[in-house]
PDB file of C-alpha atoms in Angstrom:
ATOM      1  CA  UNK G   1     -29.240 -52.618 -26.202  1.00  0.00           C
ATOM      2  CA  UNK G   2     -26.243 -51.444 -28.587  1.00  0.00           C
ATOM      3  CA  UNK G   3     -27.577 -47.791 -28.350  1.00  0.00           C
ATOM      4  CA  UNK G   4     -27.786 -48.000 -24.671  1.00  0.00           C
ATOM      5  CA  UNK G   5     -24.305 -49.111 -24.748  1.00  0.00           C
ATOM      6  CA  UNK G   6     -23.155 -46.428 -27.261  1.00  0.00           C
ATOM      7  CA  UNK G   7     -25.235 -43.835 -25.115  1.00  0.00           C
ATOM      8  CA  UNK G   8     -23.188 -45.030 -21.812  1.00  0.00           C
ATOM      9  CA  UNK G   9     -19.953 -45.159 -23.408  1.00  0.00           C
ATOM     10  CA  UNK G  10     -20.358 -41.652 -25.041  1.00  0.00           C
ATOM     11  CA  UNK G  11     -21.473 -40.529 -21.543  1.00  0.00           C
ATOM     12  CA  UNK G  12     -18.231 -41.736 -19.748  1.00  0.00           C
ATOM     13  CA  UNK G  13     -16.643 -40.381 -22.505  1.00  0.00           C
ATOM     14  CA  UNK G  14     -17.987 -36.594 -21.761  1.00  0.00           C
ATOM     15  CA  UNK G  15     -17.459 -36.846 -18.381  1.00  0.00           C
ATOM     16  CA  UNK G  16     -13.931 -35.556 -18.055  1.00  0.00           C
ATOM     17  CA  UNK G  17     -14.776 -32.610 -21.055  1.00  0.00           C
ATOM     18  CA  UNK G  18     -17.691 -31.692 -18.927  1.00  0.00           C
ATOM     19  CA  UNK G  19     -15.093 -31.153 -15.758  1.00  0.00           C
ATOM     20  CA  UNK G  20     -12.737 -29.610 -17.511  1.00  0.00           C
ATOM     21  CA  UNK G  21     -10.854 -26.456 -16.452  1.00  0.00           C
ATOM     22  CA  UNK G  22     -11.697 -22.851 -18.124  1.00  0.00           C
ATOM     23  CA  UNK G  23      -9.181 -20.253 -18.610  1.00  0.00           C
ATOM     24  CA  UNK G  24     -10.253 -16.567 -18.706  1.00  0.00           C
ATOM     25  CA  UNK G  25      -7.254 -14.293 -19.722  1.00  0.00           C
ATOM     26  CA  UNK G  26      -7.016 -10.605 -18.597  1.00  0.00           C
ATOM     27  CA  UNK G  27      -4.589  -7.737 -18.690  1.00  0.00           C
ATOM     28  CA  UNK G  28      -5.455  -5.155 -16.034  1.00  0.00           C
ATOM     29  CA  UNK G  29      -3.478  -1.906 -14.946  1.00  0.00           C
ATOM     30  CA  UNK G  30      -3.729  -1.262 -11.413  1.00  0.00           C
ATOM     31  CA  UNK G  31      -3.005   1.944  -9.880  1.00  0.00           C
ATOM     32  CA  UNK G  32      -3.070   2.962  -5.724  1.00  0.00           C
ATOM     33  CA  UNK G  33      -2.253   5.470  -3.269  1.00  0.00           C
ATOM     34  CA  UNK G  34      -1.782   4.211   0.255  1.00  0.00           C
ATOM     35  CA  UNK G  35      -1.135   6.493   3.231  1.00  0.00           C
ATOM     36  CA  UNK G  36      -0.662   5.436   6.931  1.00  0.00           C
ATOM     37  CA  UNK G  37      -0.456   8.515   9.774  1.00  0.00           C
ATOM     38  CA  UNK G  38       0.871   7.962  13.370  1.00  0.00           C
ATOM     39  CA  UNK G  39      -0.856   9.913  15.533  1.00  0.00           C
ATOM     40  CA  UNK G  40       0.357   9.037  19.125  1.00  0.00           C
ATOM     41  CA  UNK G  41       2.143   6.155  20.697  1.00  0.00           C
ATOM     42  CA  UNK G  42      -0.462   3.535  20.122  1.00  0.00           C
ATOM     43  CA  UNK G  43      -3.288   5.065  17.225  1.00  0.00           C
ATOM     44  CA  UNK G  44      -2.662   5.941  13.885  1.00  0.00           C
ATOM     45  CA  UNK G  45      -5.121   5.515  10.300  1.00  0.00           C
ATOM     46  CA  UNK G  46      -4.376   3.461   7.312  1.00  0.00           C
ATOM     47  CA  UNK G  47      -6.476   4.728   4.139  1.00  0.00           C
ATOM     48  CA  UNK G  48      -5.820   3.113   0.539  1.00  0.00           C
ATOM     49  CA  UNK G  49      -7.227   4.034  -2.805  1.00  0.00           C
ATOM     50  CA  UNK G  50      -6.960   2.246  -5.988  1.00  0.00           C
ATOM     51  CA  UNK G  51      -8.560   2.244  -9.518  1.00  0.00           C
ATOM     52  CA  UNK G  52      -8.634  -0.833 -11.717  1.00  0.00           C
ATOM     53  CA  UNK G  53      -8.533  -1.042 -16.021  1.00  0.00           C
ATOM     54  CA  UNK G  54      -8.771  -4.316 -17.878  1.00  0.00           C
ATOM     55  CA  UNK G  55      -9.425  -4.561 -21.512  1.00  0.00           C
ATOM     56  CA  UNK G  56      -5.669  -4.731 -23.157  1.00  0.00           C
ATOM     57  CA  UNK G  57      -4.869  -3.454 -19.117  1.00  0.00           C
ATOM     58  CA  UNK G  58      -6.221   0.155 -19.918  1.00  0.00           C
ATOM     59  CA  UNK G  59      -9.267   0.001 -22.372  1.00  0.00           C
ATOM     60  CA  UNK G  60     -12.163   0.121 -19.348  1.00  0.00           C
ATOM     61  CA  UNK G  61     -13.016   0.526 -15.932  1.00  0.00           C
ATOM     62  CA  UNK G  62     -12.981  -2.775 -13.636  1.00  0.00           C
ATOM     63  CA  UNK G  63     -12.687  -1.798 -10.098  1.00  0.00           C
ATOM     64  CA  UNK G  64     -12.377   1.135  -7.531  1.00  0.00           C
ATOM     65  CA  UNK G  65     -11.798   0.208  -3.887  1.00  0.00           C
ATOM     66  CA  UNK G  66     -11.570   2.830  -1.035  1.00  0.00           C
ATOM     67  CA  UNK G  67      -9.883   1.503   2.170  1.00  0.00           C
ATOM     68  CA  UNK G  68      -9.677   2.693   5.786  1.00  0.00           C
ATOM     69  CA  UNK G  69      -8.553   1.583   9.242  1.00  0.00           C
ATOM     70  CA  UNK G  70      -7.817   2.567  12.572  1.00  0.00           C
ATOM     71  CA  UNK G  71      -4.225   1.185  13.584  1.00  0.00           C
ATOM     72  CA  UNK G  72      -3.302   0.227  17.434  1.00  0.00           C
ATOM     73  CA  UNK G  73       0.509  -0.027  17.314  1.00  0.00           C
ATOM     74  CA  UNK G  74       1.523  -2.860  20.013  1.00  0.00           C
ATOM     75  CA  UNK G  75       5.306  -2.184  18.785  1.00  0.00           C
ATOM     76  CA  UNK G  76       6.928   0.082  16.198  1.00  0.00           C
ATOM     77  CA  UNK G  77       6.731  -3.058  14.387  1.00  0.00           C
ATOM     78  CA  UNK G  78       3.344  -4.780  15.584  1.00  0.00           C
ATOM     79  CA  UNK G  79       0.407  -3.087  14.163  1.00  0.00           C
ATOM     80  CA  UNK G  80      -3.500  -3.932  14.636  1.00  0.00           C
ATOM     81  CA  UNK G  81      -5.924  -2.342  12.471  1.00  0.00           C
ATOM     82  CA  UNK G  82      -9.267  -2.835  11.913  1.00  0.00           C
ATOM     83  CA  UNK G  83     -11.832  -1.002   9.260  1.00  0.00           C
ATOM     84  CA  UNK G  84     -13.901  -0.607   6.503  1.00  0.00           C
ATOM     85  CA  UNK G  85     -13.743  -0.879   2.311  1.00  0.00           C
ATOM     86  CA  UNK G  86     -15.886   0.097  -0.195  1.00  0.00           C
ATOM     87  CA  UNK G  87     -15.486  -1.987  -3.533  1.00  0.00           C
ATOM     88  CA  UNK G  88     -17.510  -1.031  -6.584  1.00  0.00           C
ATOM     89  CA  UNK G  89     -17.232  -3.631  -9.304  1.00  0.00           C
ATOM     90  CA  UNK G  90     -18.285  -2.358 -12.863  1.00  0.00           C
ATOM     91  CA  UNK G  91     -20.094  -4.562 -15.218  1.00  0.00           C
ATOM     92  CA  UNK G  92     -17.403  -7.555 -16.537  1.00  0.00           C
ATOM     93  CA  UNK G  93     -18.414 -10.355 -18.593  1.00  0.00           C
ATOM     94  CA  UNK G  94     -22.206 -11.674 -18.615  1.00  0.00           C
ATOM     95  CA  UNK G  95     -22.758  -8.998 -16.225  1.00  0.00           C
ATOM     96  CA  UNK G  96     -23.613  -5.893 -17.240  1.00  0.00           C
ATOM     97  CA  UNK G  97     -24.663  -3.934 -14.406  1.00  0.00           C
ATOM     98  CA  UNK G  98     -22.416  -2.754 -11.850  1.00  0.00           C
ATOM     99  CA  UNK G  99     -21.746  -4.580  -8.237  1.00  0.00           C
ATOM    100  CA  UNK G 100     -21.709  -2.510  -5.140  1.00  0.00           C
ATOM    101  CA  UNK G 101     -19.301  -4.554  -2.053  1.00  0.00           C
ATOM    102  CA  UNK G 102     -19.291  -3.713   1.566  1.00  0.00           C
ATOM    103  CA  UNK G 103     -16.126  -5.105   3.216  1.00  0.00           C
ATOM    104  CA  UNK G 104     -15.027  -4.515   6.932  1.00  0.00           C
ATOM    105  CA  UNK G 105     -11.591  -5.562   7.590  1.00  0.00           C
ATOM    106  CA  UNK G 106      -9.563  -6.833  10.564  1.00  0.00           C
ATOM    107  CA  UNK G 107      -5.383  -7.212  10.215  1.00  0.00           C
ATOM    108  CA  UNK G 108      -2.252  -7.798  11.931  1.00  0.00           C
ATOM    109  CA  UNK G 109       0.743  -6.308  10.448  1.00  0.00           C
ATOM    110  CA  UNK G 110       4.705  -7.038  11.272  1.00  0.00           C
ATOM    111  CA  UNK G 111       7.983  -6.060   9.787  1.00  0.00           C
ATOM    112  CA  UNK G 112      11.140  -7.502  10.410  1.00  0.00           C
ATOM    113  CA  UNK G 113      14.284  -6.030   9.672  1.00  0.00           C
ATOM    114  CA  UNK G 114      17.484  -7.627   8.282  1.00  0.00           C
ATOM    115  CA  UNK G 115      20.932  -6.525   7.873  1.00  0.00           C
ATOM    116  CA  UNK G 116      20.675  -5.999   3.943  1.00  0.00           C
ATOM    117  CA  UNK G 117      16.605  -6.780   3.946  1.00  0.00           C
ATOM    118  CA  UNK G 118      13.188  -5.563   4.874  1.00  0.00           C
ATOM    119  CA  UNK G 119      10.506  -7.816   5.538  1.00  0.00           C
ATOM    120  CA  UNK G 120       6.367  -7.179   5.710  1.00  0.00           C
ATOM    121  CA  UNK G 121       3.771  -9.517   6.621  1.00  0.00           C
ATOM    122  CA  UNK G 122       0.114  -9.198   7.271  1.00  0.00           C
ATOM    123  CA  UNK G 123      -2.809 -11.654   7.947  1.00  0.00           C
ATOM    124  CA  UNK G 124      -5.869  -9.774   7.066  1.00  0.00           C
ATOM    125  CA  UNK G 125      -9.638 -11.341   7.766  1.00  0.00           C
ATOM    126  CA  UNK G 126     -12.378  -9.247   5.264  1.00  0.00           C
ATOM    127  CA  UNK G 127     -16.569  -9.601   5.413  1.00  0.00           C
ATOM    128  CA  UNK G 128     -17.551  -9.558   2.420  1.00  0.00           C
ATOM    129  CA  UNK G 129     -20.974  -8.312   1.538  1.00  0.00           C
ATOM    130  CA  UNK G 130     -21.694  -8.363  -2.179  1.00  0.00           C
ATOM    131  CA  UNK G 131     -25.326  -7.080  -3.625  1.00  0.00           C
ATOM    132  CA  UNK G 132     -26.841  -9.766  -5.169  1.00  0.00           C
ATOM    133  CA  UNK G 133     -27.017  -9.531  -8.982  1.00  0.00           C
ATOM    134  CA  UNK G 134     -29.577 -12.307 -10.426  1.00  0.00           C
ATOM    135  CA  UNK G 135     -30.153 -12.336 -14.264  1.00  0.00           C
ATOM    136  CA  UNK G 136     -28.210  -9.132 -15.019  1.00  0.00           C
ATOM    137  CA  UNK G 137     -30.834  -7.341 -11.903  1.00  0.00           C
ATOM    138  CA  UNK G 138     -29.901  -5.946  -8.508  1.00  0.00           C
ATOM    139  CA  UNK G 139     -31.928  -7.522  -5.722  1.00  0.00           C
ATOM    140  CA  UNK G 140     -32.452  -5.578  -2.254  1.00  0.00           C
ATOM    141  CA  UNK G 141     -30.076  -8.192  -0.560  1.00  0.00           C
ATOM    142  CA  UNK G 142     -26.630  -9.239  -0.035  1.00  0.00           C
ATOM    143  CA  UNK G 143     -24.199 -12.501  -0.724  1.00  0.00           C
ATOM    144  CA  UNK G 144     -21.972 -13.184   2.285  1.00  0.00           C
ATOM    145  CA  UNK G 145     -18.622 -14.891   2.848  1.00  0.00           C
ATOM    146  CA  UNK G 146     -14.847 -14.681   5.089  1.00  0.00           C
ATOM    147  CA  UNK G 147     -11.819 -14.298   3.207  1.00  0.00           C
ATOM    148  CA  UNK G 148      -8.390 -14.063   4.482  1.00  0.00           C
ATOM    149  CA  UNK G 149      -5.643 -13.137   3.447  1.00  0.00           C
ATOM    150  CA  UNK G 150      -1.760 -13.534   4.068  1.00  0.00           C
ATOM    151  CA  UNK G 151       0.641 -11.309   2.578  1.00  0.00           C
ATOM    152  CA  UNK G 152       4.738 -11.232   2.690  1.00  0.00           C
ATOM    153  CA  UNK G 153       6.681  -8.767   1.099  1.00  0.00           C
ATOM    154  CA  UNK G 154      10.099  -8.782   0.813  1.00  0.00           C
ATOM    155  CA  UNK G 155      12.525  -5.727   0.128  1.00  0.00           C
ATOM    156  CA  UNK G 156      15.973  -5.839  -1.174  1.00  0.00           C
ATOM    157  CA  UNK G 157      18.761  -2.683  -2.049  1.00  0.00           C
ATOM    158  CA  UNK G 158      20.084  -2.884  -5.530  1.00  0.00           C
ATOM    159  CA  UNK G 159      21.612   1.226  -4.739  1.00  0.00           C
ATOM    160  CA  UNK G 160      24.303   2.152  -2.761  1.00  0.00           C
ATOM    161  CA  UNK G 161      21.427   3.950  -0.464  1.00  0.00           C
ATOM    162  CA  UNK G 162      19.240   0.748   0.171  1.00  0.00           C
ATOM    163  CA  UNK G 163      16.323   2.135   2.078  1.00  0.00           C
ATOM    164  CA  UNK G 164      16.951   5.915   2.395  1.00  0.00           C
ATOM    165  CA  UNK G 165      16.192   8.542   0.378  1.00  0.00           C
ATOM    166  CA  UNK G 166      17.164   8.337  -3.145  1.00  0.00           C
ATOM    167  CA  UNK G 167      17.693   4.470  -3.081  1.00  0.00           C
ATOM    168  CA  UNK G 168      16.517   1.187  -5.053  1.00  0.00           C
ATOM    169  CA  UNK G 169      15.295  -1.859  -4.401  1.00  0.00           C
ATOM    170  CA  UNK G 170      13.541  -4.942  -5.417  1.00  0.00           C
ATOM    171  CA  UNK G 171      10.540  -5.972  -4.224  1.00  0.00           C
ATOM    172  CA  UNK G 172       8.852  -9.599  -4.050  1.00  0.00           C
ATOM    173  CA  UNK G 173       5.358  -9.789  -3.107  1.00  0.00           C
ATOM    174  CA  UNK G 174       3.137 -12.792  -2.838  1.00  0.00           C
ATOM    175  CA  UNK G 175      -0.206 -12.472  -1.022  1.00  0.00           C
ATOM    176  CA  UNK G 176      -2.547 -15.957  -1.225  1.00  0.00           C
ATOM    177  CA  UNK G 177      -6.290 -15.343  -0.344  1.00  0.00           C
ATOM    178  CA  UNK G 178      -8.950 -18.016   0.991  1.00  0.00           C
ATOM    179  CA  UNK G 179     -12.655 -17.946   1.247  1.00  0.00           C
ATOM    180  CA  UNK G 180     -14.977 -19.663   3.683  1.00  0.00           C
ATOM    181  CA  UNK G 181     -18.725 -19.577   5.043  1.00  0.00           C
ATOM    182  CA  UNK G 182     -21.919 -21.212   3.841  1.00  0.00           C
ATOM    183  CA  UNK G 183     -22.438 -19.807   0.816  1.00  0.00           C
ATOM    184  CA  UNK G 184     -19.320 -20.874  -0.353  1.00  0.00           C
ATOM    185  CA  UNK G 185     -19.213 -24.315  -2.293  1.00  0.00           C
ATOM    186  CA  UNK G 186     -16.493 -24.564  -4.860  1.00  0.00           C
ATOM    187  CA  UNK G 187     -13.684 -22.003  -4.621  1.00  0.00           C
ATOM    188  CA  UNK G 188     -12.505 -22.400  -1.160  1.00  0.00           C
ATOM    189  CA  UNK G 189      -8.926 -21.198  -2.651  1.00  0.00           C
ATOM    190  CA  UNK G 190     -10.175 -17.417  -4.314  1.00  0.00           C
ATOM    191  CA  UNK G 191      -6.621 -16.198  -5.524  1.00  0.00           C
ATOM    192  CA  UNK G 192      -2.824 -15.776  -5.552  1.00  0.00           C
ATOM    193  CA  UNK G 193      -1.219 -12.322  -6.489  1.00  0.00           C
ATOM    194  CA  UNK G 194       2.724 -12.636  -7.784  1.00  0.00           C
ATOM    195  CA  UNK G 195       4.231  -9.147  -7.900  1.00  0.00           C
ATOM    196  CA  UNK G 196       7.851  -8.460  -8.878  1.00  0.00           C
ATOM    197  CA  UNK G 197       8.902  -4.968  -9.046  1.00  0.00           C
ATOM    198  CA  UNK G 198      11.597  -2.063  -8.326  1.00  0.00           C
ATOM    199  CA  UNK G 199      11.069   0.663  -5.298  1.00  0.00           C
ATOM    200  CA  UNK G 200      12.276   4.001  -5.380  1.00  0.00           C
ATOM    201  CA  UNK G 201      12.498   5.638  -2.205  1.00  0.00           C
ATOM    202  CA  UNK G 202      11.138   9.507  -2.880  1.00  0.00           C
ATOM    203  CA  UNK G 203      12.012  10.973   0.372  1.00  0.00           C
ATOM    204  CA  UNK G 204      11.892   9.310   4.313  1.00  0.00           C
ATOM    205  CA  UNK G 205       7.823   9.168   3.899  1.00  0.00           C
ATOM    206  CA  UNK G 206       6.916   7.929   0.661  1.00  0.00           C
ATOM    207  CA  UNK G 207       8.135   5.528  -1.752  1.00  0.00           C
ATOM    208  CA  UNK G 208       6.467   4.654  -5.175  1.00  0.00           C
ATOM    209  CA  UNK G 209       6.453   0.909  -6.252  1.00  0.00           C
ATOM    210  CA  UNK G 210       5.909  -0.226 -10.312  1.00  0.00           C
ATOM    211  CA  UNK G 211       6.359  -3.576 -11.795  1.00  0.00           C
ATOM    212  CA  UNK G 212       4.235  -6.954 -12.987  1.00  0.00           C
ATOM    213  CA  UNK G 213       1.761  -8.984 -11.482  1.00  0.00           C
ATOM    214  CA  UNK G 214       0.719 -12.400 -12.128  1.00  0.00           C
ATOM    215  CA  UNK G 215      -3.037 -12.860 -10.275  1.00  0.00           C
ATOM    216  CA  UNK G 216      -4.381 -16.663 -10.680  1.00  0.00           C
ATOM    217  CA  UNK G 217      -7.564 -16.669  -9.384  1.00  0.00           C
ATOM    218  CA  UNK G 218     -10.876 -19.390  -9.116  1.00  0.00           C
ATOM    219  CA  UNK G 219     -13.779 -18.002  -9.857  1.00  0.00           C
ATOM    220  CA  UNK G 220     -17.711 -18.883  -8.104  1.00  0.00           C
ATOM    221  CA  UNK G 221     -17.950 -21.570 -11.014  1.00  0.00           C
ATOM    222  CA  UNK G 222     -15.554 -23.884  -9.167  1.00  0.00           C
ATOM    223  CA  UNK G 223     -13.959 -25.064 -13.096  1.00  0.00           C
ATOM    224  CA  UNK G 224     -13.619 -21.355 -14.245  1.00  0.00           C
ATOM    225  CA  UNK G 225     -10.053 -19.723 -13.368  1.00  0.00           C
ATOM    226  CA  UNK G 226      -8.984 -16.032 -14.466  1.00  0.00           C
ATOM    227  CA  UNK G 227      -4.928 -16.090 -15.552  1.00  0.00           C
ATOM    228  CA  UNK G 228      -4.516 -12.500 -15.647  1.00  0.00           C
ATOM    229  CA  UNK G 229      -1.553 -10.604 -16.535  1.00  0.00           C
ATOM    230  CA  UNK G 230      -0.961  -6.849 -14.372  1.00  0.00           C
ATOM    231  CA  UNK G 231       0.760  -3.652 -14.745  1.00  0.00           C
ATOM    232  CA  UNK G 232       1.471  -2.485 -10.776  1.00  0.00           C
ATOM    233  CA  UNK G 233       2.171   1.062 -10.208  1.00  0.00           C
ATOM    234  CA  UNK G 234       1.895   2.066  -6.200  1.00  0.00           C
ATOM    235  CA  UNK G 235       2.547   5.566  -4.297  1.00  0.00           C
ATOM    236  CA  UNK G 236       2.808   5.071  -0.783  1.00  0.00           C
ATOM    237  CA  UNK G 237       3.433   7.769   2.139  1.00  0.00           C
ATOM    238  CA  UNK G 238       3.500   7.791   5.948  1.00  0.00           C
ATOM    239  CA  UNK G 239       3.977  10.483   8.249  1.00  0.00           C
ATOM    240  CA  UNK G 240       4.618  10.369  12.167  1.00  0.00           C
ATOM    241  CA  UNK G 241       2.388  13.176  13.619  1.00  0.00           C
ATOM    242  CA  UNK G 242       3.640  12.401  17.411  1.00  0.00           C
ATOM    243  CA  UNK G 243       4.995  15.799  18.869  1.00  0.00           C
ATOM    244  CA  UNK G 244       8.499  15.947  18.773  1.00  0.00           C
ATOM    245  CA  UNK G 245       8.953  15.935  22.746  1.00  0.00           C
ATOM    246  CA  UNK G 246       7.192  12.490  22.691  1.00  0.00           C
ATOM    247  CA  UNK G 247       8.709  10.445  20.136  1.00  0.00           C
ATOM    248  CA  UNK G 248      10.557   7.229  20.640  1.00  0.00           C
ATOM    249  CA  UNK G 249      13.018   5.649  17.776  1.00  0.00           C
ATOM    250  CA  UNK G 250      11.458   4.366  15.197  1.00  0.00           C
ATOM    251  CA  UNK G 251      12.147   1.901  12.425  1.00  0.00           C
ATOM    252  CA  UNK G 252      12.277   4.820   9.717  1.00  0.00           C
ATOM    253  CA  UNK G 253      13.413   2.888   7.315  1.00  0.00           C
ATOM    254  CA  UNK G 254      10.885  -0.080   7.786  1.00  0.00           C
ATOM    255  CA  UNK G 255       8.632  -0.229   4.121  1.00  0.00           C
ATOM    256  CA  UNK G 256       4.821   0.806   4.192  1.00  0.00           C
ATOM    257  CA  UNK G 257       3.013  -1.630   2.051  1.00  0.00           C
ATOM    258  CA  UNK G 258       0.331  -2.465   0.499  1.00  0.00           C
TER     259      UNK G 258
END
């Protein structure tokens, strides 16, 4: 009887330890290009590019993604724009293989202009289809879930010039993500990316954004979360390909983001 006792009190003991949270730390360099093109009134393309290091943020590869969309313009200001990403995930942790992700991509994007501000917002639904990797071995079949994703981004002038050519300005980003569907049982909440960072304004069309990122995220495990520390360096350009005899004012000066 006393070591059934010991054996239950040692249990209930372990029971918090066995439900407590993991911490994995990373430093990760992330580098994109993003480009949007206005091609008439109402259609333009949005196409995105990035490469990911980890490993003391440059050591080795972590992820490439390749982005595109169609974009309806309701407004200047009111985009739709729906597409496709391809996501390749090289071998991290106990996996060793690489992951292959096919993710089409549905978003509504607003801006909203202050006095001495710039505002961006986007609510972004992605498919995720991720091959299945099962004891370190690709399987001819795919792991599904829904994510979305809402985004705010909000731009203010530290330079004389504030949003045109030449000028400087603070950015502060937060974009929160969610997952849902069947297959997923224990991180409803996937992540939360942090970004503060300076702008400089290159010319009317492109802008190049650098600064740090703080990315908490929970991983599949449900107990497992990844604190990770990021170096943020984005290029971004636009151009308005609407013939001149056709074009109505636009918000020039509104921020493309990513």
């Amino acid at each position: 009887m006393k070591r059934l006792l010991l054996l239950a009190l040692f249990l209930f003991l372990a029971a918090p330890l066995r439900a407590q949270k993991e911490y994995v730390r990373e430093q990760q360099t992330w580098l994109g290009v993003f480009n949007q093109n206005r091609f008439s009134q109402r259609w333009g393309s949005w196409t995105d590019l990035h490469l990911r290091l980890h490993d003391h943020f440059v050591q080795a590869p972590f992820q490439t993604v390749a982005r595109v969309g169609l974009t309806y313009y309701l407004t200047d200001d009111v985009r739709l724009t729906g597409g496709y990403a391809y996501v390749h995930h090289f071998p991290d942790g106990a996996r060793t293989i690489s992951q292959a992700e096919h993710r089409p991509w549905q978003q509504v994007q607003w801006f909203t202009k202050f006095p001495r501000a710039r505002l961006m917002q986007w609510v972004r639904l992605e498919e995720r289809f991720r091959r299945t990797i099962r004891q370190n071995e690709r399987l001819d079949e795919f792991d599904f879930n829904y994510r979305t994703r809402y985004n705010a981004a909000l731009f203010l002038p530290l330079s004389k010039r504030g949003f045109e050519p030449g000028g400087v300005q603070f950015l502060l980003n937060n974009e929160v993500m969610m997952n849902f569907g069947k297959e997923i049982r224990l991180n409803y909440f996937d992540q939360n990316r942090l970004f503060a960072g300076l702008v400089y304004q290159v010319n009317k069309h492109a802008q190049i954004q650098g600064g740090y990122m703080h990315l908490f995220q929970q991983l599949p495990a449900g107990n497992v979360y990844r604190n990770q520390h990021t170096i943020r360096v984005f290029y971004f350009h636009n151009f308005d390909l609407r013939p001149a005899v056709s074009l109505a004012p636009t918000p020039t000066s509104s921020p493309v983001t990513p």
